[in-house]
Short mmCIF file of C-alpha atoms in Angstrom, two decimals:
data_model
loop_
_atom_site.label_atom_id
_atom_site.label_comp_id
_atom_site.label_asym_id
_atom_site.label_seq_id
_atom_site.Cartn_x
_atom_site.Cartn_y
_atom_site.Cartn_z
CA MET A 1 -9.39 1.36 29.60
CA THR A 2 -8.44 -0.62 32.93
CA ASP A 3 -4.99 -2.37 33.17
CA LEU A 4 -6.50 -4.89 34.88
CA CYS A 5 -6.25 -7.77 31.74
CA THR A 6 -4.25 -10.40 31.37
CA LEU A 7 -4.11 -12.71 28.81
CA PRO A 8 -2.87 -16.09 28.32
CA ALA A 9 -0.64 -16.63 25.07
CA PRO A 10 -4.16 -18.25 22.70
CA ALA A 11 -6.01 -16.24 23.63
CA ASP A 12 -3.94 -13.30 23.09
CA ALA A 13 -2.91 -14.59 19.51
CA ALA A 14 -6.69 -16.00 18.81
CA LEU A 15 -8.01 -12.34 19.64
CA ALA A 16 -5.44 -10.83 17.88
CA SER A 17 -6.04 -12.83 14.94
CA GLY A 18 -9.92 -12.37 14.33
CA ARG A 19 -11.19 -14.88 16.49
CA PRO A 20 -12.71 -15.28 19.68
CA ALA A 21 -12.64 -16.48 22.68
CA VAL A 22 -14.22 -17.24 25.90
CA LEU A 23 -14.07 -15.18 29.02
CA PRO A 24 -15.53 -16.20 32.39
CA ASP A 25 -17.74 -14.04 34.41
CA ASP A 26 -19.76 -14.21 37.48
CA ASP A 27 -23.00 -13.71 35.72
CA GLY A 28 -22.48 -16.13 32.68
CA ALA A 29 -19.30 -16.42 30.82
CA VAL A 30 -19.76 -14.53 27.72
CA LEU A 31 -18.52 -15.51 24.09
CA VAL A 32 -15.79 -12.26 22.99
CA LEU A 33 -14.92 -11.30 19.49
CA PRO A 34 -13.34 -8.03 18.02
CA ALA A 35 -15.93 -6.50 16.04
CA GLN A 36 -14.59 -5.15 13.59
CA SER A 37 -13.26 -8.95 12.32
CA SER A 38 -17.50 -10.10 12.73
CA THR A 39 -18.11 -12.28 9.91
CA PRO A 40 -21.94 -13.77 8.98
CA GLU A 41 -19.92 -17.47 9.64
CA LEU A 42 -18.54 -15.95 13.57
CA LEU A 43 -21.91 -13.75 14.48
CA HIS A 44 -23.73 -17.44 13.49
CA PHE A 45 -22.10 -19.31 16.30
CA ALA A 46 -22.14 -16.75 18.25
CA ILE A 47 -26.50 -16.56 17.85
CA ARG A 48 -25.87 -20.05 17.93
CA TYR A 49 -24.67 -20.42 20.85
CA SER A 50 -26.60 -17.51 22.67
CA SER A 51 -29.90 -16.51 23.82
CA GLY A 52 -29.13 -14.34 20.53
CA LEU A 53 -28.26 -10.97 21.76
CA LEU A 54 -25.47 -9.64 20.22
CA HIS A 55 -23.83 -6.51 22.52
CA ALA A 56 -21.00 -4.42 20.73
CA ALA A 57 -19.26 -3.31 23.87
CA ALA A 58 -17.37 0.30 22.93
CA PRO A 59 -16.24 3.24 25.35
CA SER A 60 -18.74 6.00 26.35
CA ALA A 61 -16.90 8.38 23.47
CA TRP A 62 -16.53 6.07 21.49
CA LEU A 63 -20.19 5.71 21.31
CA ASP A 64 -21.17 9.11 21.79
CA ARG A 65 -19.08 10.43 18.16
CA LEU A 66 -21.59 7.96 16.75
CA ARG A 67 -24.04 9.72 18.33
CA ILE A 68 -25.58 6.38 19.75
CA PRO A 69 -28.02 7.37 22.69
CA ASP A 70 -28.85 5.37 26.00
CA GLN A 71 -32.00 3.91 26.79
CA PRO A 72 -34.37 5.42 28.40
CA VAL A 73 -35.20 3.49 31.58
CA LEU A 74 -36.92 5.41 35.30
CA ALA A 75 -34.69 4.82 37.74
CA SER A 76 -36.48 2.03 39.74
CA GLU A 77 -35.76 -0.02 36.80
CA ASP A 78 -32.37 1.07 35.85
CA SER A 79 -30.55 -2.89 35.40
CA GLY A 80 -27.24 -0.98 36.20
CA THR A 81 -25.52 -2.18 32.32
CA SER A 82 -25.28 0.90 29.79
CA PHE A 83 -27.83 -0.43 27.26
CA THR A 84 -27.94 2.33 24.34
CA VAL A 85 -30.53 2.27 21.89
CA ALA A 86 -30.47 -1.00 19.11
CA VAL A 87 -28.52 0.12 16.04
CA ASP A 88 -28.27 -1.10 12.32
CA ALA A 89 -25.62 -0.15 9.30
CA VAL A 90 -27.75 1.13 6.62
CA ASP A 91 -27.04 -1.27 3.89
CA THR A 92 -28.24 -3.70 5.81
CA GLY A 93 -31.30 -5.38 4.55
CA THR A 94 -33.95 -6.42 8.05
CA GLY A 95 -30.43 -6.37 10.98
CA ILE A 96 -31.15 -9.58 12.15
CA SER A 97 -29.80 -12.37 10.00
CA ALA A 98 -25.58 -13.53 10.77
CA ARG A 99 -24.76 -11.80 7.65
CA ASP A 100 -26.87 -8.17 8.13
CA ARG A 101 -25.66 -7.90 11.89
CA ALA A 102 -21.43 -8.45 11.36
CA ARG A 103 -21.74 -6.06 8.70
CA THR A 104 -23.83 -3.42 12.17
CA MET A 105 -20.30 -4.87 14.20
CA ARG A 106 -18.21 -3.53 12.10
CA VAL A 107 -19.54 -0.24 10.92
CA LEU A 108 -19.78 0.19 14.74
CA ALA A 109 -15.82 -0.47 15.33
CA ASP A 110 -15.27 1.38 12.14
CA PRO A 111 -12.92 4.53 13.41
CA CYS A 112 -13.96 6.92 10.39
CA ALA A 113 -17.93 5.45 10.27
CA VAL A 114 -19.99 8.82 11.13
CA PRO A 115 -23.70 8.60 13.03
CA ALA A 116 -25.43 8.75 9.35
CA ASP A 117 -23.81 5.13 8.79
CA LEU A 118 -25.86 3.65 11.76
CA ILE A 119 -30.13 3.65 11.67
CA ARG A 120 -32.45 3.62 15.24
CA PRO A 121 -33.16 0.86 16.50
CA GLY A 122 -31.92 -2.69 15.06
CA HIS A 123 -30.64 -5.52 15.91
CA VAL A 124 -27.45 -5.35 17.66
CA LEU A 125 -27.52 -3.93 21.30
CA PRO A 126 -24.04 -1.55 22.53
CA VAL A 127 -23.18 -0.87 25.65
CA ARG A 128 -21.28 1.99 26.84
CA CYS A 129 -18.52 1.26 28.64
CA SER A 130 -16.78 3.10 31.65
CA GLU A 131 -13.17 4.25 31.52
CA SER A 132 -13.36 4.44 35.76
CA GLY A 133 -14.82 2.93 38.50
CA ARG A 134 -14.58 -1.08 38.69
CA PRO A 135 -14.87 -3.08 35.14
CA ARG A 136 -18.00 -5.19 34.10
CA VAL A 137 -17.66 -8.21 31.66
CA TRP A 138 -18.16 -5.42 28.68
CA GLU A 139 -15.33 -3.44 29.63
CA ARG A 140 -13.13 -6.18 29.95
CA ALA A 141 -13.83 -7.47 26.53
CA VAL A 142 -12.59 -3.73 25.58
CA ASP A 143 -9.31 -3.94 27.59
CA LEU A 144 -8.84 -7.66 25.76
CA VAL A 145 -10.07 -7.04 21.50
CA SER A 146 -7.79 -3.13 22.23
CA ALA A 147 -4.74 -5.37 24.36
CA ALA A 148 -4.96 -7.34 20.90
CA GLY A 149 -4.40 -5.11 18.83
CA HIS A 150 -7.89 -3.88 17.60
CA TYR A 151 -10.28 -0.97 17.78
CA PRO A 152 -12.15 -0.63 21.43
CA VAL A 153 -15.41 -1.99 20.18
CA ALA A 154 -15.45 -6.16 21.30
CA MET A 155 -19.31 -7.84 20.09
CA VAL A 156 -19.81 -10.25 23.20
CA CYS A 157 -22.66 -12.41 23.30
CA ARG A 158 -23.87 -14.54 26.25
CA LEU A 159 -23.24 -18.38 26.11
CA VAL A 160 -25.90 -20.60 26.59
CA ASP A 161 -26.46 -24.78 27.30
CA ASP A 162 -29.08 -27.18 24.88
CA HIS A 163 -31.76 -25.96 28.01
CA GLY A 164 -31.11 -22.28 27.66
CA GLU A 165 -29.27 -21.54 31.05
CA LEU A 166 -25.91 -19.40 31.07
CA LEU A 167 -22.89 -21.63 30.97
CA ASP A 168 -21.02 -20.52 34.12
CA ASP A 169 -16.43 -21.48 34.56
CA PHE A 170 -16.76 -24.92 34.36
CA SER A 171 -19.37 -24.90 31.56
CA ALA A 172 -17.29 -22.51 30.23
CA ALA A 173 -14.41 -24.44 29.91
CA GLN A 174 -16.08 -27.59 28.10
CA PHE A 175 -17.45 -25.53 25.73
CA ALA A 176 -14.15 -23.87 24.47
CA ALA A 177 -12.52 -27.30 24.42
CA GLU A 178 -14.94 -28.77 23.01
CA HIS A 179 -15.13 -25.00 20.20
CA GLY A 180 -11.59 -25.53 20.09
CA LEU A 181 -11.87 -21.64 21.91
CA PRO A 182 -9.15 -20.11 23.83
CA VAL A 183 -10.35 -18.91 27.41
CA ALA A 184 -9.58 -15.15 28.30
CA THR A 185 -8.52 -14.20 32.59
CA TRP A 186 -8.22 -11.19 33.67
CA GLY A 187 -6.94 -10.21 36.88
CA PRO A 188 -5.46 -9.72 39.57
CA VAL A 189 -8.38 -12.53 40.06
CA GLN A 190 -7.30 -15.45 38.41
CA HIS A 191 -9.49 -17.99 36.87
CA VAL A 192 -8.15 -21.49 37.42
CA LEU A 193 -10.79 -24.43 34.85
#
């Protein structure tokens, strides 16, 4: 992946211990968590403070190994985000609960997982990350969890306020302070919060 990430000590320590961090982004701040550290409690928190759409950002080769295909779209409708087909772990219930999605995240981050460990479609939406080009928030999230010593799969969700609007950098800093979460920054541009 890229070498653009710089981790302030609190964000690095939080991610290293399997706790979430807030990552500002021009398109709206995200909550980042090492997917392998997903618990029902942490995923419930993520669901509560996001739109409920949880992504698993991972390198392309990682998703290819699990035979997770890209979401087909017409060229004229391509959003530019490399979504794949949504998945669930085979041993989950409906797939929608925080417990089920935490299990799916852990399976996605397991280097020993095989394609048969997942069913398609499901309730976790992987995002295929590029190893070249300008990094998007998805690649940054993978870089952050990898730099913190985890497998390169990040649970990522866009944070929203009580009115369903995306959090900007200022609101994200307030959210992080309110919930005791560190704010991760990335270089070469440093966000001033």
